Coordinates of C-alpha atoms in Angstrom, one line a residue:
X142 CA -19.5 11.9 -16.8
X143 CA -16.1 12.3 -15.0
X144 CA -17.8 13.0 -11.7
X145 CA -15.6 15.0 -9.0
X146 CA -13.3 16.2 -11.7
X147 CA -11.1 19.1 -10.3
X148 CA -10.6 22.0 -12.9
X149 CA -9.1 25.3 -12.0
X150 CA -10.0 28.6 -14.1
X151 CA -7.2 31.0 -14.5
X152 CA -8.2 34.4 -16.1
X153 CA -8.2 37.6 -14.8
X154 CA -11.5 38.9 -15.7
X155 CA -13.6 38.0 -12.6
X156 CA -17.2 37.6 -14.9
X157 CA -15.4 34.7 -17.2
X158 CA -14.6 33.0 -14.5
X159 CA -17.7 33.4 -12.6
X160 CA -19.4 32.2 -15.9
X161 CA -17.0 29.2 -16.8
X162 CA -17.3 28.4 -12.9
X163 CA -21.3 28.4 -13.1
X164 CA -21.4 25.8 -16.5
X165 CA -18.6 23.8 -15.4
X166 CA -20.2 23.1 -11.7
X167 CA -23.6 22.3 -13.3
X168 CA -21.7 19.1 -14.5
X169 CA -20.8 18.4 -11.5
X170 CA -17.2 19.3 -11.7
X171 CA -14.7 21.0 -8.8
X172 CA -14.1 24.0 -9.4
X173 CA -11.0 26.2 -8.5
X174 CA -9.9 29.4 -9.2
X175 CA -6.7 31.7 -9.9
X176 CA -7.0 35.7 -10.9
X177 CA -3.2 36.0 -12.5
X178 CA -0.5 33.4 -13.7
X179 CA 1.4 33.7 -10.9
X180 CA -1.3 32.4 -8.3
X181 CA -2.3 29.4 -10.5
X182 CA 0.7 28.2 -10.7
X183 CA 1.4 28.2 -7.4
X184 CA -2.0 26.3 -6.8
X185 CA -1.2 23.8 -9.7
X186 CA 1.6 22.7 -8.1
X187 CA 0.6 22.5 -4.5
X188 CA -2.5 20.9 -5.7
X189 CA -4.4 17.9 -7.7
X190 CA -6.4 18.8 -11.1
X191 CA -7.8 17.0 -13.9
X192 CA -7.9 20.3 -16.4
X193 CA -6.8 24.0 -16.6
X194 CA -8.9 26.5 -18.1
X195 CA -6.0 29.2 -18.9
X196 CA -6.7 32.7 -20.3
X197 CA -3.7 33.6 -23.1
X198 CA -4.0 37.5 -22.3
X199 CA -3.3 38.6 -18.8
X200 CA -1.3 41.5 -17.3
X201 CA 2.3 40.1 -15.7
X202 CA 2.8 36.6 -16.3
X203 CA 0.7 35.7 -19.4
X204 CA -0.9 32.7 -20.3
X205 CA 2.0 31.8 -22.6
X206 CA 4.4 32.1 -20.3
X207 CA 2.3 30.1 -17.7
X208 CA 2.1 27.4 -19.7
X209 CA 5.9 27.2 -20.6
X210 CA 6.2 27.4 -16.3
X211 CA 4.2 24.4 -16.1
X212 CA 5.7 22.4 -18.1
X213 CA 9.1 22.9 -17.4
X214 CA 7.8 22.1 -13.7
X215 CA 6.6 19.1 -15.2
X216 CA 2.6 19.6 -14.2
X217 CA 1.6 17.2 -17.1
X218 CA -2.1 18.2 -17.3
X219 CA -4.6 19.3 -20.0
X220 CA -4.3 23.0 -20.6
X221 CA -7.4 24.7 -22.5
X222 CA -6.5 28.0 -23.5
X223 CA -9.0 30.9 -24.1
X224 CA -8.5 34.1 -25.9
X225 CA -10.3 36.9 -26.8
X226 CA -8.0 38.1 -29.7
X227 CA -8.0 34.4 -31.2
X228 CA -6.3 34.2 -34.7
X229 CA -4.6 31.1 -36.0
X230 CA -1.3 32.1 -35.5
X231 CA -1.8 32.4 -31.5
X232 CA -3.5 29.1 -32.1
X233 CA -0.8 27.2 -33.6
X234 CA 1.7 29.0 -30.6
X235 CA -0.1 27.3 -28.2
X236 CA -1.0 24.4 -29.5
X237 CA 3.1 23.9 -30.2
X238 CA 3.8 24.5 -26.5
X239 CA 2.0 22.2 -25.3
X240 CA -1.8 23.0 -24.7
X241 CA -4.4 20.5 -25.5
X242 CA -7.1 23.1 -27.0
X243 CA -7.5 26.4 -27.6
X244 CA -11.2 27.9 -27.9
X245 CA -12.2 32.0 -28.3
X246 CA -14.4 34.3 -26.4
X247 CA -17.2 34.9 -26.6
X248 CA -17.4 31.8 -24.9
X249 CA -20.3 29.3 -25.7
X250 CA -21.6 26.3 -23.6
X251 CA -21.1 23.6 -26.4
X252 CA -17.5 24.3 -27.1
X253 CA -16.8 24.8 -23.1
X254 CA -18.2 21.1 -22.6
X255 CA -16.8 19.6 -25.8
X256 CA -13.8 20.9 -25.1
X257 CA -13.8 20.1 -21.4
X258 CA -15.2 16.1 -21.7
X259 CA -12.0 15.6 -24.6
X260 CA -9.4 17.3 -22.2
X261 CA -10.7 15.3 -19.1
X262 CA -11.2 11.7 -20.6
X263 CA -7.4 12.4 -22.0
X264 CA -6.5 13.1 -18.2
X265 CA -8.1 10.3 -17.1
X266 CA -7.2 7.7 -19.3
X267 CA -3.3 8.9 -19.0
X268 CA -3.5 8.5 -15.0
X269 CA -4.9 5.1 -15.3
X270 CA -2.3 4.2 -17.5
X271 CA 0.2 5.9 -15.5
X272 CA -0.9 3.9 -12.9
X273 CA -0.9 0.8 -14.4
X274 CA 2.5 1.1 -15.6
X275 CA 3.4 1.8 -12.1
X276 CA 1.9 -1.4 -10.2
X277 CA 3.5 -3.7 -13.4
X278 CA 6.6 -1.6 -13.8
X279 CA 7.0 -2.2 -9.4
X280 CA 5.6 -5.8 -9.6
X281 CA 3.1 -4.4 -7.1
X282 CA 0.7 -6.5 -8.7
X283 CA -1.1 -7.8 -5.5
X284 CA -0.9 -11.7 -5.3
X285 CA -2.3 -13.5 -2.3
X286 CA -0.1 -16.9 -2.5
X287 CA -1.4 -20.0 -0.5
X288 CA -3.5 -23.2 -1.5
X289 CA -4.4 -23.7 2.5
X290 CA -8.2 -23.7 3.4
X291 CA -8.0 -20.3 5.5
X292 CA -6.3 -18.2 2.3
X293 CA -8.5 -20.5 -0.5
X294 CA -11.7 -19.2 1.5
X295 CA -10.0 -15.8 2.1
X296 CA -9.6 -15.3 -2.1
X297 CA -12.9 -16.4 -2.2
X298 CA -14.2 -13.3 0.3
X299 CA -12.3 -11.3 -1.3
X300 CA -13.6 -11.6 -4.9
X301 CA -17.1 -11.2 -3.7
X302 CA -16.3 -7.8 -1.4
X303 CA -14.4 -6.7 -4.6
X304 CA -17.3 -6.5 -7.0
X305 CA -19.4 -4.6 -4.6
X306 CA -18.2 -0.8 -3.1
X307 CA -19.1 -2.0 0.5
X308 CA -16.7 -0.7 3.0
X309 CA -14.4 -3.5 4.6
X310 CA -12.8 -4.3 7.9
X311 CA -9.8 -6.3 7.6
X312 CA -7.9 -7.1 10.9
X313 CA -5.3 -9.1 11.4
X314 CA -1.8 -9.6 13.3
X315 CA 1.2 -7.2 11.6
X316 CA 3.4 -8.2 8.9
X317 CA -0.1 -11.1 7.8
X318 CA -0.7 -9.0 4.5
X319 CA -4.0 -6.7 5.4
X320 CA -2.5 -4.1 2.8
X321 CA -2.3 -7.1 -0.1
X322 CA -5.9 -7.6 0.8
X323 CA -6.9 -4.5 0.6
X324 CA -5.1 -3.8 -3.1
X325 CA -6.5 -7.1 -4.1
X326 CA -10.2 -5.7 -3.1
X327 CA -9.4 -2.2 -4.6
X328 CA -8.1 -4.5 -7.6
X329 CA -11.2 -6.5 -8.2
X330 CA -13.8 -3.4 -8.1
X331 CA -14.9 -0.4 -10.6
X332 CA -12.6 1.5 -8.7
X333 CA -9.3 -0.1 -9.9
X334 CA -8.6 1.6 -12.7
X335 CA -7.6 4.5 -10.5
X336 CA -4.4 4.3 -7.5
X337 CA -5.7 3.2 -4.2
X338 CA -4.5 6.0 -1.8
X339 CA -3.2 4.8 1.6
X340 CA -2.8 6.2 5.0
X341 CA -0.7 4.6 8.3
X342 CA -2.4 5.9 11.0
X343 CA -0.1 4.9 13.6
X344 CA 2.8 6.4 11.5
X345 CA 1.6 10.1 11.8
X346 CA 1.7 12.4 14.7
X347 CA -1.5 13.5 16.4
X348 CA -1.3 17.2 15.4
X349 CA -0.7 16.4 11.6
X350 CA -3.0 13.7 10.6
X351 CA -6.0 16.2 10.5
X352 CA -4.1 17.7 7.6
X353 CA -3.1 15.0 6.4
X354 CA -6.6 13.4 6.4
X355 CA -8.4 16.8 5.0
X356 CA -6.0 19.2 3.5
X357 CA -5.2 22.1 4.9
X358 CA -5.7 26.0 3.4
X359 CA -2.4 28.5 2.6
X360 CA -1.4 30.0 6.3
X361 CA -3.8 26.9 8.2
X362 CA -1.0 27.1 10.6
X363 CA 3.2 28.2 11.0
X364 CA 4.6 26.4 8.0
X365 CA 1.0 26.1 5.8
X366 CA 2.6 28.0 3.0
X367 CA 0.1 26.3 0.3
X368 CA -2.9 24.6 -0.2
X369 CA -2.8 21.3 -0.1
X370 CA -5.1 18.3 -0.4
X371 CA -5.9 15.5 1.8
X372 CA -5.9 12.0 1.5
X373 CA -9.7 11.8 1.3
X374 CA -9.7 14.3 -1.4
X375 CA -7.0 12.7 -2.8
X376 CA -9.0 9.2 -3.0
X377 CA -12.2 10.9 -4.9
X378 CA -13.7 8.1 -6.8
X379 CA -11.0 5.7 -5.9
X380 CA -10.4 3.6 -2.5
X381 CA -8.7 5.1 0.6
X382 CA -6.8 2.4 3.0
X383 CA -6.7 3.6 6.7
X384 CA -4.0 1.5 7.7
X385 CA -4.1 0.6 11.8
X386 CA -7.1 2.7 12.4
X387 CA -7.2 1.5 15.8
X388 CA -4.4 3.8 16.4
X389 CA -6.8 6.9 16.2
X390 CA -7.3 9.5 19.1
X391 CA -10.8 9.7 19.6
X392 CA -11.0 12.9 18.6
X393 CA -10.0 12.0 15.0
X394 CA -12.2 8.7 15.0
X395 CA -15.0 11.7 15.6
X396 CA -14.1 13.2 12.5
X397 CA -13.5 10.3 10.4
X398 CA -17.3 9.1 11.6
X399 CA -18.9 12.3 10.4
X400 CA -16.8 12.5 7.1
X401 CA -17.9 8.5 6.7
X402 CA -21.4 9.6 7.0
X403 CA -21.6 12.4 4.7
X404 CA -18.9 12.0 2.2
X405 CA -18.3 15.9 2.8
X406 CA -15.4 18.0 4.9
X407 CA -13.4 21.5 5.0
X408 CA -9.6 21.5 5.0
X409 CA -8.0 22.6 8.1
X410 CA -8.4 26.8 7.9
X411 CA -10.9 26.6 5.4
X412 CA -14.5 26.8 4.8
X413 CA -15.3 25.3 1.8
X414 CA -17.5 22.3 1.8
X415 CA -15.4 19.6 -0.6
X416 CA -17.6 16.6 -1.4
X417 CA -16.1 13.1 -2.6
X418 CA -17.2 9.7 -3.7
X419 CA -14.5 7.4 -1.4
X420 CA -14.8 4.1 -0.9
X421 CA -13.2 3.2 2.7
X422 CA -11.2 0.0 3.5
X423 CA -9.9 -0.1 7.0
X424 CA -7.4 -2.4 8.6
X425 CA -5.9 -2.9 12.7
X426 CA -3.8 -5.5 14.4
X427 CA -6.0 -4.7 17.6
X428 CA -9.3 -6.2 18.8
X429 CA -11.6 -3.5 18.5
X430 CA -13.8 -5.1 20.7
X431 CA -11.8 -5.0 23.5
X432 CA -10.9 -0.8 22.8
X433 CA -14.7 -0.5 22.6
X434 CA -15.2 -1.6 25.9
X435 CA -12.1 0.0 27.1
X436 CA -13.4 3.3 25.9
X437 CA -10.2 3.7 23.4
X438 CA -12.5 3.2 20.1
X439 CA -16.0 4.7 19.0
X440 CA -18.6 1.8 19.0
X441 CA -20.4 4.0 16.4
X442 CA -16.8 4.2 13.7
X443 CA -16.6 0.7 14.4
X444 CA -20.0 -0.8 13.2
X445 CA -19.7 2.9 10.2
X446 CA -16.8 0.4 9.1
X447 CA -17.6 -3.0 9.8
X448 CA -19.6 -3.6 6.6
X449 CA -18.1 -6.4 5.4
X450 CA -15.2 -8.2 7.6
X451 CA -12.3 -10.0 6.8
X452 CA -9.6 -12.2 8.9
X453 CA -6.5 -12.2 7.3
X454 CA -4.6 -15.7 9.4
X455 CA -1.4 -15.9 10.7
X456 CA 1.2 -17.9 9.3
X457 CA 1.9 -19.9 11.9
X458 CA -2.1 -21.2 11.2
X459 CA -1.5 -22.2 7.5
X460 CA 2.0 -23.6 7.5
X461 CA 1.3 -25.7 4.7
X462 CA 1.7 -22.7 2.8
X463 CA 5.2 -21.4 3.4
X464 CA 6.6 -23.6 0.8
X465 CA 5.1 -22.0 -1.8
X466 CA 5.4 -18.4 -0.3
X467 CA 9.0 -19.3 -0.2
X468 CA 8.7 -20.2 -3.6
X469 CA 7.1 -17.1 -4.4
X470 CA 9.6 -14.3 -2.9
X471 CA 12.4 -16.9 -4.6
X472 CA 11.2 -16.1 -7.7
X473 CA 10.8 -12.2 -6.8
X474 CA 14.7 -12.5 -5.7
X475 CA 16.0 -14.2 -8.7
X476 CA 13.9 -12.1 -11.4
X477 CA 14.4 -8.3 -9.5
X478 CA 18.2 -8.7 -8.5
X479 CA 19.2 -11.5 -11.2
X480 CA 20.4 -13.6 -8.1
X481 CA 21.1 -17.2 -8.3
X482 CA 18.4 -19.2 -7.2
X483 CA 18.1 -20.7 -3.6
X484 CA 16.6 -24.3 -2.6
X485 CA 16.0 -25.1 0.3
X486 CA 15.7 -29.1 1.1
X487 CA 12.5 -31.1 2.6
X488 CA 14.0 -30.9 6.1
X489 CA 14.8 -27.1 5.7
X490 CA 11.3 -26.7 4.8
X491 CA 9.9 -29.1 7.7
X492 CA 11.7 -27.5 10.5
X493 CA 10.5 -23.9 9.1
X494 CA 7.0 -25.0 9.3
X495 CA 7.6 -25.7 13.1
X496 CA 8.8 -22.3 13.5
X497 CA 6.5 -19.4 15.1
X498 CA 6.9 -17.0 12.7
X499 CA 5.9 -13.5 15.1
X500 CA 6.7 -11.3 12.0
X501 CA 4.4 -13.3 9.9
X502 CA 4.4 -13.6 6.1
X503 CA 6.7 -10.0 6.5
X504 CA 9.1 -12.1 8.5
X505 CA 9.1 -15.0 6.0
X506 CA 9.6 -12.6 3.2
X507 CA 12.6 -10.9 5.3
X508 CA 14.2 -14.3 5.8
X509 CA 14.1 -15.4 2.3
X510 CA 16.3 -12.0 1.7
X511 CA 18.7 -13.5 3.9
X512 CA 18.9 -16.6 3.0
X513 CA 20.0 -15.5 -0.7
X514 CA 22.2 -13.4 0.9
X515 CA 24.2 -15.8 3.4
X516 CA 24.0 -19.2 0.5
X517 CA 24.1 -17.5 -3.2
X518 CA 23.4 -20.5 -5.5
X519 CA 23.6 -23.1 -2.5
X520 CA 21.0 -26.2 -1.6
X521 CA 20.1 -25.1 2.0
X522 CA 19.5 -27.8 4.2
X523 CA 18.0 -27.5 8.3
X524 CA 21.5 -27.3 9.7
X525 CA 22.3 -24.5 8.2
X526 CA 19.2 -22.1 8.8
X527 CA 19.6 -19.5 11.1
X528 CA 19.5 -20.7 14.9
X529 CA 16.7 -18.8 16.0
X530 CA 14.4 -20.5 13.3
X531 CA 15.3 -24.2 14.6
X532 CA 14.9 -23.0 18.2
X533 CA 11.3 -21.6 17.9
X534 CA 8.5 -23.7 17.5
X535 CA 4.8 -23.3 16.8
X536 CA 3.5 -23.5 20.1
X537 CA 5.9 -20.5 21.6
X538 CA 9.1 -22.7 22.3
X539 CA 6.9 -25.6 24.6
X540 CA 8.9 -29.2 24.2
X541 CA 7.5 -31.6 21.5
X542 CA 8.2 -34.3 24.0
X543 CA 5.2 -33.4 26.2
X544 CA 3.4 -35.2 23.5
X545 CA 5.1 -38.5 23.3
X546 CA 4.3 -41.4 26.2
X547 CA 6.8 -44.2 25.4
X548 CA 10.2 -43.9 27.3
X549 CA 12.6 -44.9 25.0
X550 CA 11.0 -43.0 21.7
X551 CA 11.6 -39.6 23.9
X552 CA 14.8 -41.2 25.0
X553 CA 15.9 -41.5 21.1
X554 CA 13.9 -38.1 19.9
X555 CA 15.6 -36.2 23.0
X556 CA 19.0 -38.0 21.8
X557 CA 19.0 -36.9 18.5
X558 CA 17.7 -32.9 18.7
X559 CA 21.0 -32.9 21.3
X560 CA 23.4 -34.1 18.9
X561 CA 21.7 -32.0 15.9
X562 CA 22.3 -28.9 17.8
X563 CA 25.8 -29.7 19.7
X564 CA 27.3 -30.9 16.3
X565 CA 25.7 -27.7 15.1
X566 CA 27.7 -25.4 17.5
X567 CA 30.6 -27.1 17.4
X568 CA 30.7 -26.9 13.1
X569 CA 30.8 -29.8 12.2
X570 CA 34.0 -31.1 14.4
X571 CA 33.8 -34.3 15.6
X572 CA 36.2 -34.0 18.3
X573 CA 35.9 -30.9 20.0
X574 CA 31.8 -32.4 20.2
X575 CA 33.2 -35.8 21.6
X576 CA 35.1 -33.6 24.1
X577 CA 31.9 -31.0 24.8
X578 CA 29.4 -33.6 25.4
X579 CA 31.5 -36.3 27.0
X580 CA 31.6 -39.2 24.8
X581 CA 33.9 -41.3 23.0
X582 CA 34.4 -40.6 19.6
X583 CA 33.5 -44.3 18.2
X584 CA 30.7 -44.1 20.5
X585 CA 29.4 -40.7 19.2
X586 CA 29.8 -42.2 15.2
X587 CA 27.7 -45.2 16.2
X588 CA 25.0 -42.7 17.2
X589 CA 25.3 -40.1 14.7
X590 CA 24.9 -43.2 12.1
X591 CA 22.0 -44.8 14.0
X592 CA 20.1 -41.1 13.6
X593 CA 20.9 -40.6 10.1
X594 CA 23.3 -37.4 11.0
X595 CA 25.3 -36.4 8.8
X596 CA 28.9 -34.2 9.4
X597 CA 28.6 -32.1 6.8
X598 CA 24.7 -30.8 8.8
X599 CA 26.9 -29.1 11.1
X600 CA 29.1 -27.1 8.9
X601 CA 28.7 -23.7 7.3
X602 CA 27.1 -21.7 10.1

C-alpha cells in the first residue's frame, strides 16, 4: 500500500535509523535520512515527503524545536515522533504542536507500520484534496469543447487511452490544446487523483533540463546548494507531460529512452538508484517523422512513446466549432472577471469561421479577451471585428472568387466585399467614401441598399 512513498528518518542514533530504514524499505517505501535537526530541515524543505519519522531527543536543535521550524515554514506533512524517555506529558507536547503520532523506543514493527500506513493515507488523501481544490478553485477543469466529427471522435480516443496507463503521443499544431488532452487523459485514469506534473521542453536551456528532468544532489554543480527532485521523481505514481519533446538534444532523448525503459535514474551528482512508477504522455508540434529521417530525433524514443497516438485538429479543420468555443471562453469571461456579456451576431460569427486562425484555439481564446475588452456589453456585428480577422481567410488569403464562373455574380460578390471594406475605413462616412472611391453619392445609396449594407457596419472601429 502507498507504493513509492518518500519518508525521511531524522534521529541521531545511526542503529534506529538503520533499523526504521530496513522495515520501512521492506514495504516498499523511499527512504531518506537526516542525523540532527538542522540537516532535516534543510532536506524537508528542498525536498518532496509523504512522512517524517522525527526523534524528540537530539543534541542542538531538538525534535521539538524541529517541529515548531517546520511548521512555521509551513512544511504541512505528517510528523511521527519517537522518544525513548516517552511519558504522557511529552506526548500531549507534541501532539499540541502539531505532530500526528508519537510512539516510544524500543521500537516494534507493528506500531512502526500502524503508525506509518495512518500518517501516509492522511498525506495522501490531503494532497488529493489539495489538488482537487486546486483544478476547481482555478477552473482548470479540463473541458474539450466541440460537437464537430474530428473532436466527437477525439473524446471518444481519449476516454479509451484514459482507462488504460498506456503511454500517449499527442501531436498537433501550437496553441490546438495537446496540454487539455493530456489533463483530460490524466483525468480519466487511476492516476487522477494525484497532480499531473508538466514539463516544456523547449522552454528550458540545454544545460538545465537534466536537473530539471532528474534532480540534482547538494553541490551537483556552482549554485546546487540543495537537493532537489526532478520532475520524474516528482510524477511517482502520477502522469508526467513532456511538453514539445521534439525539442530534445539527442543527448537528452538518450536519457529519457533509458529512463522510459527502466523506470529507474540517479540525480545529477548522485549515485543513488531512485525508482518510480510514471506514466509518460508526450506532445510536439513537429513531424517526428520527418526529424527521424533528418537525424534530429531517436527512431527508438519515438516508437518507446508512440503507444497510443492522438491528432489533436486545427481550428481552421472544425470551424463549425468556434461558435461554441466562443461561447465557452464567454462564459469563462463573464463568470471570472464579472464582465458584461458579449454577442457576437450570425455574420460576426460567419466571417470568423472564414478566418485562418494560425494561433489556433489559443488565438480564438485571445481574441475573445479582446473582444470583451474593445465592446463591454455590446452586440458585435462583422464590421466591427478586428481587420485582420475579415482579411484572412481559410485557405491562406487565396480570393473566394476563383471559385465562382458566372460574370456578373463575381461582378456583384467583388462589388459588395469593396464597399464592405471602403465604408469600413472610411467609418461609416458616406461622403468622404463617395469621394475615395469615385462615385456619386445617390449612386453609392442605390448600391449600398441593393447589398443590404448598412451605415451604421462601418462605424465603431
Amino acid at each position: 500500500m502507498f507504493s513509492g512513498a518518500s519518508i525521511l528518518i531524522i534521529d541521531d542514533e545511526q542503529d534506529i535509523r538503520l533499523s526504521l530504514r530496513g522495515i520501512l524499505e521492506d514495504e516498499g517505501w523511499r527512504v531518506s535520512e537526516a542525523s540532527c535537526g538542522e540537516d532535516g530541515l534543510e532536506m524537508l524543505c528542498g525536498g518532496d515527503f509523504d512522512l517524517v519519522f522525527l526523534d524528540i531527543w537530539m543534541p542542538g536543535m531538538d525534535g521539538m524545536e524541529t517541529l515548531r521550524a517546520l511548521r512555521e515554514k509551513g512544511v504541512d506533512i505528517p510528523v511521527i515522533m519517537i522518544s525513548g524517555h516517552g511519558n504522557i506529558e511529552t506526548a500531549v507536547t507534541a501532539l499540541k504542536g502539531g505532530a500526528f503520532d508519537f510512539i516510544e523506543k524500543p521500537l516494534s514493527l507493528d506500531s512502526i507500520l500502524a503508525a506509518a500506513a495512518k500518517a501516509l493515507e492522511f498525506s495522501w488523501l490531503k494532497r488529493e484534496n489539495k489538488a482537487l481544490r486546486s483544478r476547481i478553485g482555478s477552473g482548470i477543469s479540463p473541458v474539450i469543447t466541440g460537437s464537430s466529427p474530428q473532436i466527437v471522435k477525439l473524446r471518444e480516443l481519449i476516454g479509451q487511452v484514459g482507462l488504460s496507463d498506456a503511454w500517449v503521443l499527442i501531436t498537433g499544431e501550437n496553441g490546438t490544446g495537446k496540454e487539455v488532452a493530456a489533463r483530460c487523459i490524466h483525468l480519466a485514469g487511476k492516476r487522477g487523483q494525484r497532480e499531473m506534473v508538466c514539463v516544456n521542453c523547449a522552454a528550458i536551456p540545454e544545460e538545465l533540463i537534466e536537473s530539471e528532468l532528474f534532480g540534482h544532489e547538494k553541490g551537483a554543480f556552482t549554485g546546487a546548494d540543495k537537493t532537489r527532485k526532478g520532475k520524474f521523481e516528482l510524477a511517482n505514481q502520477s502522469t508526467l507531460f513532456l511538453d514539445e519533446i521534439g525539442d530534445m538534444s539527442l543527448k537528452t532523448q538518450a536519457k529519457i529512452l533509458r529512463i522510459l525503459q527502466e523506470q529507474r535514474f540517479e540525480r545529477v551528482g548522485g549515485t543513488k538508484t531512485i525508482h518510480v512508477d510514471v506514466r509518460v504522455i508526450a506532445a510536439t508540434n513537429k513531424d517526428l517523422g520527418q526529424e527521424i529521417l533528418a537525424g534530429r530525433f531517436r527512431q527508438d524514443l519515438f516508437y518507446r512513446l508512440n503507444v497510443f497516438p492522438l491528432s489533436v485538429p486545427p481550428l481552421r479543420e472544425r470551424a463549425q466549432d468556434i461558435p461554441e468555443l466562443i461561447g465557452f471562453f464567454s462564459a469563462r469571461m463573464v463568470e471570472d472577471h464579472n464582465l458584461r456579456p458579449v454577442r457576437l451576431t450570425s455574420k460576426a460569427l460567419d466571417v470568423l469561421k472564414t478566418y485562418a486562425w494560425p494561433g489556433n484555439v489559443r488565438e480564438l481564446k485571445n481574441f475573445v479577451e479582446r473582444i470583451f475588452i474593445l465592446y463591454p456589453g455590446q452586440e458585435v456585428d462583422a464590421a466591427m471585428l478586428p481587420p485582420e480577422y475579415r482579411a484572412r481567410t481559410v485557405n491562406g488569403g487565396s480570393d473566394p472568387l476563383e471559385e465562382l464562373t458566372d460574370f456578373k455574380e463575381a461582378r456583384a460578390r467583388f462589388e459588395e466585399r469593396f464597399l464592405r471594406r471602403s465604408l469600413a475605413r472610411s467609418d461609416g462616412n458616406i461622403s468622404r467614401l463617395a469621394e475615395t472611391i469615385g462615385l456619386e453619392r445617390t449612386y453609392l445609396y442605390r448600391k449600398l441598399k441593393a447589398y443590404g449594407i448598412s451605415v451604421d457596419e462601418g462605424r465603431g472601429e
